[in-house]
Amino acid sequence: MTETSDWDDDDWQPVDGVTLPGLPPPAQPPPLGERCPRCATVVPAGIPRCPGCLAPLGTGPPPERLAGGVLRLLFRAGGGHLDVPRGGELRLGRSGDWAPEASALLADEETVSARHATVVHTAEGAAWVTEVARGATNGTRVNDRVLVPGRAVRLRNGDRIELGPRAGFEVRGVEEEPAD
């Protein structure tokens, strides 16, 4: 025999801010970190850059121009960077023979191809990225836009480049309006 009542669990009403006598108020959880002003990701306290978009936290905007007109690629993993002087080209990949400067930073990135992409920094200050003509196994994206292998895409300050699903960097030091 089952007993029925005049009320059920659906009749309960939540009450906020009520503390039972004799019990301390509930503890507030510690802060998780701060929100990135650029992408709103919650970043743990003590981390200087957002892991999602590489925006600096709590330090103000990064300098737009670097000494000597250098183009800087700020990598997410390990906080490393690579500089490309004006008139220079940098190959990105895991092959030490094909991409000697970048291979040390990308050696452990299994989703980056041995020959993945190139970055060109023109003498006028413009910057371009091109996925290798045969295509990288896991692709290349600029600000979530998938690149077509062999076609150059113009870069701007703050652009986020993804080499496959896990490795990526942010671009710094591109002239605002370089000549073509």
JSON list of C-alpha atoms in Angstrom, two decimals:
[
{"chain": "A", "resi": 1, "resn": "MET", "atom": "CA", "xyz": [0.00, 0.00, 0.00]},
{"chain": "A", "resi": 2, "resn": "THR", "atom": "CA", "xyz": [1.41, 3.37, -0.96]},
{"chain": "A", "resi": 3, "resn": "GLU", "atom": "CA", "xyz": [0.65, 6.54, 0.83]},
{"chain": "A", "resi": 4, "resn": "THR", "atom": "CA", "xyz": [-0.17, 9.71, -1.10]},
{"chain": "A", "resi": 5, "resn": "SER", "atom": "CA", "xyz": [0.18, 13.24, 0.10]},
{"chain": "A", "resi": 6, "resn": "ASP", "atom": "CA", "xyz": [-1.25, 16.60, -0.84]},
{"chain": "A", "resi": 7, "resn": "TRP", "atom": "CA", "xyz": [2.11, 17.83, -2.12]},
{"chain": "A", "resi": 8, "resn": "ASP", "atom": "CA", "xyz": [4.96, 16.54, -4.21]},
{"chain": "A", "resi": 9, "resn": "ASP", "atom": "CA", "xyz": [8.58, 17.58, -4.90]},
{"chain": "A", "resi": 10, "resn": "ASP", "atom": "CA", "xyz": [7.46, 19.91, -7.69]},
{"chain": "A", "resi": 11, "resn": "ASP", "atom": "CA", "xyz": [5.78, 22.19, -5.14]},
{"chain": "A", "resi": 12, "resn": "TRP", "atom": "CA", "xyz": [9.06, 23.17, -3.46]},
{"chain": "A", "resi": 13, "resn": "GLN", "atom": "CA", "xyz": [10.17, 26.75, -4.06]},
{"chain": "A", "resi": 14, "resn": "PRO", "atom": "CA", "xyz": [13.88, 27.67, -3.92]},
{"chain": "A", "resi": 15, "resn": "VAL", "atom": "CA", "xyz": [14.82, 30.39, -1.45]},
{"chain": "A", "resi": 16, "resn": "ASP", "atom": "CA", "xyz": [18.09, 32.27, -1.96]},
{"chain": "A", "resi": 17, "resn": "GLY", "atom": "CA", "xyz": [20.07, 33.96, 0.80]},
{"chain": "A", "resi": 18, "resn": "VAL", "atom": "CA", "xyz": [18.60, 31.97, 3.69]},
{"chain": "A", "resi": 19, "resn": "THR", "atom": "CA", "xyz": [21.04, 30.76, 6.34]},
{"chain": "A", "resi": 20, "resn": "LEU", "atom": "CA", "xyz": [19.93, 28.20, 8.88]},
{"chain": "A", "resi": 21, "resn": "PRO", "atom": "CA", "xyz": [20.50, 29.23, 12.52]},
{"chain": "A", "resi": 22, "resn": "GLY", "atom": "CA", "xyz": [23.73, 27.84, 13.96]},
{"chain": "A", "resi": 23, "resn": "LEU", "atom": "CA", "xyz": [25.33, 27.18, 10.57]},
{"chain": "A", "resi": 24, "resn": "PRO", "atom": "CA", "xyz": [27.98, 29.42, 9.02]},
{"chain": "A", "resi": 25, "resn": "PRO", "atom": "CA", "xyz": [27.17, 30.98, 5.65]},
{"chain": "A", "resi": 26, "resn": "PRO", "atom": "CA", "xyz": [28.37, 28.95, 2.67]},
{"chain": "A", "resi": 27, "resn": "ALA", "atom": "CA", "xyz": [31.97, 29.66, 1.67]},
{"chain": "A", "resi": 28, "resn": "GLN", "atom": "CA", "xyz": [32.54, 31.53, -1.56]},
{"chain": "A", "resi": 29, "resn": "PRO", "atom": "CA", "xyz": [34.59, 29.58, -4.10]},
{"chain": "A", "resi": 30, "resn": "PRO", "atom": "CA", "xyz": [38.04, 31.03, -4.82]},
{"chain": "A", "resi": 31, "resn": "PRO", "atom": "CA", "xyz": [38.31, 33.08, -8.01]},
{"chain": "A", "resi": 32, "resn": "LEU", "atom": "CA", "xyz": [39.15, 30.98, -11.05]},
{"chain": "A", "resi": 33, "resn": "GLY", "atom": "CA", "xyz": [41.20, 33.70, -12.69]},
{"chain": "A", "resi": 34, "resn": "GLU", "atom": "CA", "xyz": [40.37, 36.57, -14.96]},
{"chain": "A", "resi": 35, "resn": "ARG", "atom": "CA", "xyz": [38.43, 36.77, -18.19]},
{"chain": "A", "resi": 36, "resn": "CYS", "atom": "CA", "xyz": [40.40, 37.51, -21.31]},
{"chain": "A", "resi": 37, "resn": "PRO", "atom": "CA", "xyz": [39.26, 40.92, -22.61]},
{"chain": "A", "resi": 38, "resn": "ARG", "atom": "CA", "xyz": [39.61, 39.69, -26.19]},
{"chain": "A", "resi": 39, "resn": "CYS", "atom": "CA", "xyz": [37.91, 36.26, -26.24]},
{"chain": "A", "resi": 40, "resn": "ALA", "atom": "CA", "xyz": [36.30, 36.00, -22.74]},
{"chain": "A", "resi": 41, "resn": "THR", "atom": "CA", "xyz": [38.13, 32.76, -21.86]},
{"chain": "A", "resi": 42, "resn": "VAL", "atom": "CA", "xyz": [38.65, 32.34, -18.11]},
{"chain": "A", "resi": 43, "resn": "VAL", "atom": "CA", "xyz": [42.42, 32.30, -17.59]},
{"chain": "A", "resi": 44, "resn": "PRO", "atom": "CA", "xyz": [43.86, 30.89, -14.33]},
{"chain": "A", "resi": 45, "resn": "ALA", "atom": "CA", "xyz": [45.49, 33.40, -12.01]},
{"chain": "A", "resi": 46, "resn": "GLY", "atom": "CA", "xyz": [49.20, 33.95, -12.66]},
{"chain": "A", "resi": 47, "resn": "ILE", "atom": "CA", "xyz": [49.09, 33.18, -16.41]},
{"chain": "A", "resi": 48, "resn": "PRO", "atom": "CA", "xyz": [50.35, 36.24, -18.35]},
{"chain": "A", "resi": 49, "resn": "ARG", "atom": "CA", "xyz": [48.68, 35.43, -21.71]},
{"chain": "A", "resi": 50, "resn": "CYS", "atom": "CA", "xyz": [45.36, 33.92, -22.67]},
{"chain": "A", "resi": 51, "resn": "PRO", "atom": "CA", "xyz": [45.98, 30.36, -23.91]},
{"chain": "A", "resi": 52, "resn": "GLY", "atom": "CA", "xyz": [43.09, 30.68, -26.38]},
{"chain": "A", "resi": 53, "resn": "CYS", "atom": "CA", "xyz": [43.96, 33.88, -28.24]},
{"chain": "A", "resi": 54, "resn": "LEU", "atom": "CA", "xyz": [47.39, 34.84, -26.79]},
{"chain": "A", "resi": 55, "resn": "ALA", "atom": "CA", "xyz": [46.19, 38.27, -25.66]},
{"chain": "A", "resi": 56, "resn": "PRO", "atom": "CA", "xyz": [48.29, 39.65, -22.78]},
{"chain": "A", "resi": 57, "resn": "LEU", "atom": "CA", "xyz": [46.46, 39.89, -19.47]},
{"chain": "A", "resi": 58, "resn": "GLY", "atom": "CA", "xyz": [46.73, 42.78, -17.05]},
{"chain": "A", "resi": 59, "resn": "THR", "atom": "CA", "xyz": [49.60, 44.44, -18.89]},
{"chain": "A", "resi": 60, "resn": "GLY", "atom": "CA", "xyz": [47.77, 46.65, -21.36]},
{"chain": "A", "resi": 61, "resn": "PRO", "atom": "CA", "xyz": [47.96, 46.32, -25.12]},
{"chain": "A", "resi": 62, "resn": "PRO", "atom": "CA", "xyz": [51.18, 44.92, -26.58]},
{"chain": "A", "resi": 63, "resn": "PRO", "atom": "CA", "xyz": [53.36, 47.20, -28.68]},
{"chain": "A", "resi": 64, "resn": "GLU", "atom": "CA", "xyz": [52.23, 47.23, -32.29]},
{"chain": "A", "resi": 65, "resn": "ARG", "atom": "CA", "xyz": [55.67, 47.94, -33.73]},
{"chain": "A", "resi": 66, "resn": "LEU", "atom": "CA", "xyz": [58.83, 46.16, -32.75]},
{"chain": "A", "resi": 67, "resn": "ALA", "atom": "CA", "xyz": [62.34, 47.58, -32.91]},
{"chain": "A", "resi": 68, "resn": "GLY", "atom": "CA", "xyz": [63.87, 47.33, -36.37]},
{"chain": "A", "resi": 69, "resn": "GLY", "atom": "CA", "xyz": [60.54, 46.53, -38.03]},
{"chain": "A", "resi": 70, "resn": "VAL", "atom": "CA", "xyz": [60.72, 42.88, -36.95]},
{"chain": "A", "resi": 71, "resn": "LEU", "atom": "CA", "xyz": [57.72, 40.60, -37.38]},
{"chain": "A", "resi": 72, "resn": "ARG", "atom": "CA", "xyz": [57.26, 38.47, -34.25]},
{"chain": "A", "resi": 73, "resn": "LEU", "atom": "CA", "xyz": [55.35, 35.19, -34.07]},
{"chain": "A", "resi": 74, "resn": "LEU", "atom": "CA", "xyz": [54.29, 34.49, -30.45]},
{"chain": "A", "resi": 75, "resn": "PHE", "atom": "CA", "xyz": [53.70, 30.76, -29.98]},
{"chain": "A", "resi": 76, "resn": "ARG", "atom": "CA", "xyz": [51.12, 29.47, -27.49]},
{"chain": "A", "resi": 77, "resn": "ALA", "atom": "CA", "xyz": [53.06, 26.39, -26.47]},
{"chain": "A", "resi": 78, "resn": "GLY", "atom": "CA", "xyz": [55.91, 27.21, -24.14]},
{"chain": "A", "resi": 79, "resn": "GLY", "atom": "CA", "xyz": [55.64, 30.96, -24.69]},
{"chain": "A", "resi": 80, "resn": "GLY", "atom": "CA", "xyz": [58.37, 30.93, -27.36]},
{"chain": "A", "resi": 81, "resn": "HIS", "atom": "CA", "xyz": [58.62, 33.29, -30.29]},
{"chain": "A", "resi": 82, "resn": "LEU", "atom": "CA", "xyz": [60.28, 33.55, -33.68]},
{"chain": "A", "resi": 83, "resn": "ASP", "atom": "CA", "xyz": [61.27, 36.81, -35.34]},
{"chain": "A", "resi": 84, "resn": "VAL", "atom": "CA", "xyz": [61.20, 37.44, -39.09]},
{"chain": "A", "resi": 85, "resn": "PRO", "atom": "CA", "xyz": [63.23, 40.47, -40.25]},
{"chain": "A", "resi": 86, "resn": "ARG", "atom": "CA", "xyz": [62.00, 42.69, -43.07]},
{"chain": "A", "resi": 87, "resn": "GLY", "atom": "CA", "xyz": [62.66, 41.04, -46.38]},
{"chain": "A", "resi": 88, "resn": "GLY", "atom": "CA", "xyz": [62.86, 37.63, -44.67]},
{"chain": "A", "resi": 89, "resn": "GLU", "atom": "CA", "xyz": [61.04, 34.34, -44.94]},
{"chain": "A", "resi": 90, "resn": "LEU", "atom": "CA", "xyz": [60.44, 31.77, -42.21]},
{"chain": "A", "resi": 91, "resn": "ARG", "atom": "CA", "xyz": [59.49, 28.16, -42.87]},
{"chain": "A", "resi": 92, "resn": "LEU", "atom": "CA", "xyz": [57.20, 26.51, -40.32]},
{"chain": "A", "resi": 93, "resn": "GLY", "atom": "CA", "xyz": [57.33, 22.77, -39.77]},
{"chain": "A", "resi": 94, "resn": "ARG", "atom": "CA", "xyz": [58.91, 19.93, -37.79]},
{"chain": "A", "resi": 95, "resn": "SER", "atom": "CA", "xyz": [61.66, 19.16, -40.30]},
{"chain": "A", "resi": 96, "resn": "GLY", "atom": "CA", "xyz": [65.02, 20.43, -39.09]},
{"chain": "A", "resi": 97, "resn": "ASP", "atom": "CA", "xyz": [66.32, 20.49, -42.68]},
{"chain": "A", "resi": 98, "resn": "TRP", "atom": "CA", "xyz": [63.37, 22.37, -44.19]},
{"chain": "A", "resi": 99, "resn": "ALA", "atom": "CA", "xyz": [62.46, 24.63, -41.23]},
{"chain": "A", "resi": 100, "resn": "PRO", "atom": "CA", "xyz": [65.64, 24.97, -39.14]},
{"chain": "A", "resi": 101, "resn": "GLU", "atom": "CA", "xyz": [64.46, 27.95, -37.04]},
{"chain": "A", "resi": 102, "resn": "ALA", "atom": "CA", "xyz": [60.95, 26.66, -36.30]},
{"chain": "A", "resi": 103, "resn": "SER", "atom": "CA", "xyz": [61.63, 22.95, -35.92]},
{"chain": "A", "resi": 104, "resn": "ALA", "atom": "CA", "xyz": [62.93, 23.33, -32.36]},
{"chain": "A", "resi": 105, "resn": "LEU", "atom": "CA", "xyz": [59.66, 24.98, -31.26]},
{"chain": "A", "resi": 106, "resn": "LEU", "atom": "CA", "xyz": [57.45, 22.59, -33.25]},
{"chain": "A", "resi": 107, "resn": "ALA", "atom": "CA", "xyz": [59.34, 19.29, -32.85]},
{"chain": "A", "resi": 108, "resn": "ASP", "atom": "CA", "xyz": [56.88, 17.90, -30.27]},
{"chain": "A", "resi": 109, "resn": "GLU", "atom": "CA", "xyz": [53.77, 19.09, -32.11]},
{"chain": "A", "resi": 110, "resn": "GLU", "atom": "CA", "xyz": [52.62, 15.87, -33.79]},
{"chain": "A", "resi": 111, "resn": "THR", "atom": "CA", "xyz": [49.79, 17.60, -35.65]},
{"chain": "A", "resi": 112, "resn": "VAL", "atom": "CA", "xyz": [52.20, 19.97, -37.43]},
{"chain": "A", "resi": 113, "resn": "SER", "atom": "CA", "xyz": [53.55, 18.66, -40.73]},
{"chain": "A", "resi": 114, "resn": "ALA", "atom": "CA", "xyz": [57.28, 18.41, -41.40]},
{"chain": "A", "resi": 115, "resn": "ARG", "atom": "CA", "xyz": [56.75, 21.06, -44.12]},
{"chain": "A", "resi": 116, "resn": "HIS", "atom": "CA", "xyz": [53.69, 23.01, -43.05]},
{"chain": "A", "resi": 117, "resn": "ALA", "atom": "CA", "xyz": [53.71, 26.71, -44.07]},
{"chain": "A", "resi": 118, "resn": "THR", "atom": "CA", "xyz": [55.85, 29.77, -44.76]},
{"chain": "A", "resi": 119, "resn": "VAL", "atom": "CA", "xyz": [55.67, 33.33, -43.45]},
{"chain": "A", "resi": 120, "resn": "VAL", "atom": "CA", "xyz": [57.09, 36.13, -45.63]},
{"chain": "A", "resi": 121, "resn": "HIS", "atom": "CA", "xyz": [57.82, 39.60, -44.25]},
{"chain": "A", "resi": 122, "resn": "THR", "atom": "CA", "xyz": [58.31, 42.00, -47.16]},
{"chain": "A", "resi": 123, "resn": "ALA", "atom": "CA", "xyz": [60.82, 44.86, -47.19]},
{"chain": "A", "resi": 124, "resn": "GLU", "atom": "CA", "xyz": [57.82, 47.24, -47.10]},
{"chain": "A", "resi": 125, "resn": "GLY", "atom": "CA", "xyz": [56.50, 45.71, -43.86]},
{"chain": "A", "resi": 126, "resn": "ALA", "atom": "CA", "xyz": [53.64, 43.54, -45.15]},
{"chain": "A", "resi": 127, "resn": "ALA", "atom": "CA", "xyz": [53.39, 39.93, -44.00]},
{"chain": "A", "resi": 128, "resn": "TRP", "atom": "CA", "xyz": [51.94, 36.87, -45.70]},
{"chain": "A", "resi": 129, "resn": "VAL", "atom": "CA", "xyz": [51.40, 33.23, -44.70]},
{"chain": "A", "resi": 130, "resn": "THR", "atom": "CA", "xyz": [51.12, 30.37, -47.18]},
{"chain": "A", "resi": 131, "resn": "GLU", "atom": "CA", "xyz": [50.39, 26.72, -46.48]},
{"chain": "A", "resi": 132, "resn": "VAL", "atom": "CA", "xyz": [52.75, 24.50, -48.48]},
{"chain": "A", "resi": 133, "resn": "ALA", "atom": "CA", "xyz": [51.49, 23.84, -52.01]},
{"chain": "A", "resi": 134, "resn": "ARG", "atom": "CA", "xyz": [50.94, 20.10, -51.43]},
{"chain": "A", "resi": 135, "resn": "GLY", "atom": "CA", "xyz": [48.96, 20.93, -48.28]},
{"chain": "A", "resi": 136, "resn": "ALA", "atom": "CA", "xyz": [49.70, 20.27, -44.65]},
{"chain": "A", "resi": 137, "resn": "THR", "atom": "CA", "xyz": [48.09, 17.12, -43.24]},
{"chain": "A", "resi": 138, "resn": "ASN", "atom": "CA", "xyz": [46.07, 18.97, -40.58]},
{"chain": "A", "resi": 139, "resn": "GLY", "atom": "CA", "xyz": [45.67, 22.29, -42.39]},
{"chain": "A", "resi": 140, "resn": "THR", "atom": "CA", "xyz": [46.41, 25.91, -41.53]},
{"chain": "A", "resi": 141, "resn": "ARG", "atom": "CA", "xyz": [43.95, 28.56, -40.37]},
{"chain": "A", "resi": 142, "resn": "VAL", "atom": "CA", "xyz": [44.17, 32.34, -39.99]},
{"chain": "A", "resi": 143, "resn": "ASN", "atom": "CA", "xyz": [41.59, 33.60, -37.47]},
{"chain": "A", "resi": 144, "resn": "ASP", "atom": "CA", "xyz": [39.57, 30.38, -38.01]},
{"chain": "A", "resi": 145, "resn": "ARG", "atom": "CA", "xyz": [39.67, 30.79, -41.83]},
{"chain": "A", "resi": 146, "resn": "VAL", "atom": "CA", "xyz": [41.04, 27.67, -43.53]},
{"chain": "A", "resi": 147, "resn": "LEU", "atom": "CA", "xyz": [43.85, 28.37, -45.99]},
{"chain": "A", "resi": 148, "resn": "VAL", "atom": "CA", "xyz": [43.98, 26.97, -49.49]},
{"chain": "A", "resi": 149, "resn": "PRO", "atom": "CA", "xyz": [47.37, 25.31, -50.04]},
{"chain": "A", "resi": 150, "resn": "GLY", "atom": "CA", "xyz": [49.71, 27.41, -52.17]},
{"chain": "A", "resi": 151, "resn": "ARG", "atom": "CA", "xyz": [47.70, 30.67, -51.77]},
{"chain": "A", "resi": 152, "resn": "ALA", "atom": "CA", "xyz": [49.19, 33.48, -49.69]},
{"chain": "A", "resi": 153, "resn": "VAL", "atom": "CA", "xyz": [47.02, 35.28, -47.12]},
{"chain": "A", "resi": 154, "resn": "ARG", "atom": "CA", "xyz": [47.89, 38.77, -45.84]},
{"chain": "A", "resi": 155, "resn": "LEU", "atom": "CA", "xyz": [48.56, 39.01, -42.10]},
{"chain": "A", "resi": 156, "resn": "ARG", "atom": "CA", "xyz": [47.67, 41.81, -39.70]},
{"chain": "A", "resi": 157, "resn": "ASN", "atom": "CA", "xyz": [48.68, 42.54, -36.11]},
{"chain": "A", "resi": 158, "resn": "GLY", "atom": "CA", "xyz": [46.90, 40.22, -33.71]},
{"chain": "A", "resi": 159, "resn": "ASP", "atom": "CA", "xyz": [46.04, 37.56, -36.30]},
{"chain": "A", "resi": 160, "resn": "ARG", "atom": "CA", "xyz": [45.92, 34.05, -34.83]},
{"chain": "A", "resi": 161, "resn": "ILE", "atom": "CA", "xyz": [47.47, 31.33, -36.98]},
{"chain": "A", "resi": 162, "resn": "GLU", "atom": "CA", "xyz": [46.75, 27.67, -36.24]},
{"chain": "A", "resi": 163, "resn": "LEU", "atom": "CA", "xyz": [49.05, 24.96, -37.56]},
{"chain": "A", "resi": 164, "resn": "GLY", "atom": "CA", "xyz": [46.79, 21.93, -37.23]},
{"chain": "A", "resi": 165, "resn": "PRO", "atom": "CA", "xyz": [44.45, 21.60, -34.25]},
{"chain": "A", "resi": 166, "resn": "ARG", "atom": "CA", "xyz": [46.89, 22.29, -31.41]},
{"chain": "A", "resi": 167, "resn": "ALA", "atom": "CA", "xyz": [49.85, 24.48, -32.39]},
{"chain": "A", "resi": 168, "resn": "GLY", "atom": "CA", "xyz": [49.46, 28.16, -33.05]},
{"chain": "A", "resi": 169, "resn": "PHE", "atom": "CA", "xyz": [50.86, 31.64, -32.77]},
{"chain": "A", "resi": 170, "resn": "GLU", "atom": "CA", "xyz": [49.86, 35.29, -32.85]},
{"chain": "A", "resi": 171, "resn": "VAL", "atom": "CA", "xyz": [51.35, 37.89, -35.21]},
{"chain": "A", "resi": 172, "resn": "ARG", "atom": "CA", "xyz": [52.98, 41.10, -33.92]},
{"chain": "A", "resi": 173, "resn": "GLY", "atom": "CA", "xyz": [54.81, 43.91, -35.70]},
{"chain": "A", "resi": 174, "resn": "VAL", "atom": "CA", "xyz": [53.02, 44.16, -39.07]},
{"chain": "A", "resi": 175, "resn": "GLU", "atom": "CA", "xyz": [52.96, 47.69, -40.46]},
{"chain": "A", "resi": 176, "resn": "GLU", "atom": "CA", "xyz": [49.48, 49.22, -40.34]},
{"chain": "A", "resi": 177, "resn": "GLU", "atom": "CA", "xyz": [49.27, 50.06, -44.04]},
{"chain": "A", "resi": 178, "resn": "PRO", "atom": "CA", "xyz": [52.30, 48.63, -45.80]},
{"chain": "A", "resi": 179, "resn": "ALA", "atom": "CA", "xyz": [52.76, 49.12, -49.49]},
{"chain": "A", "resi": 180, "resn": "ASP", "atom": "CA", "xyz": [51.93, 46.13, -51.70]}
]
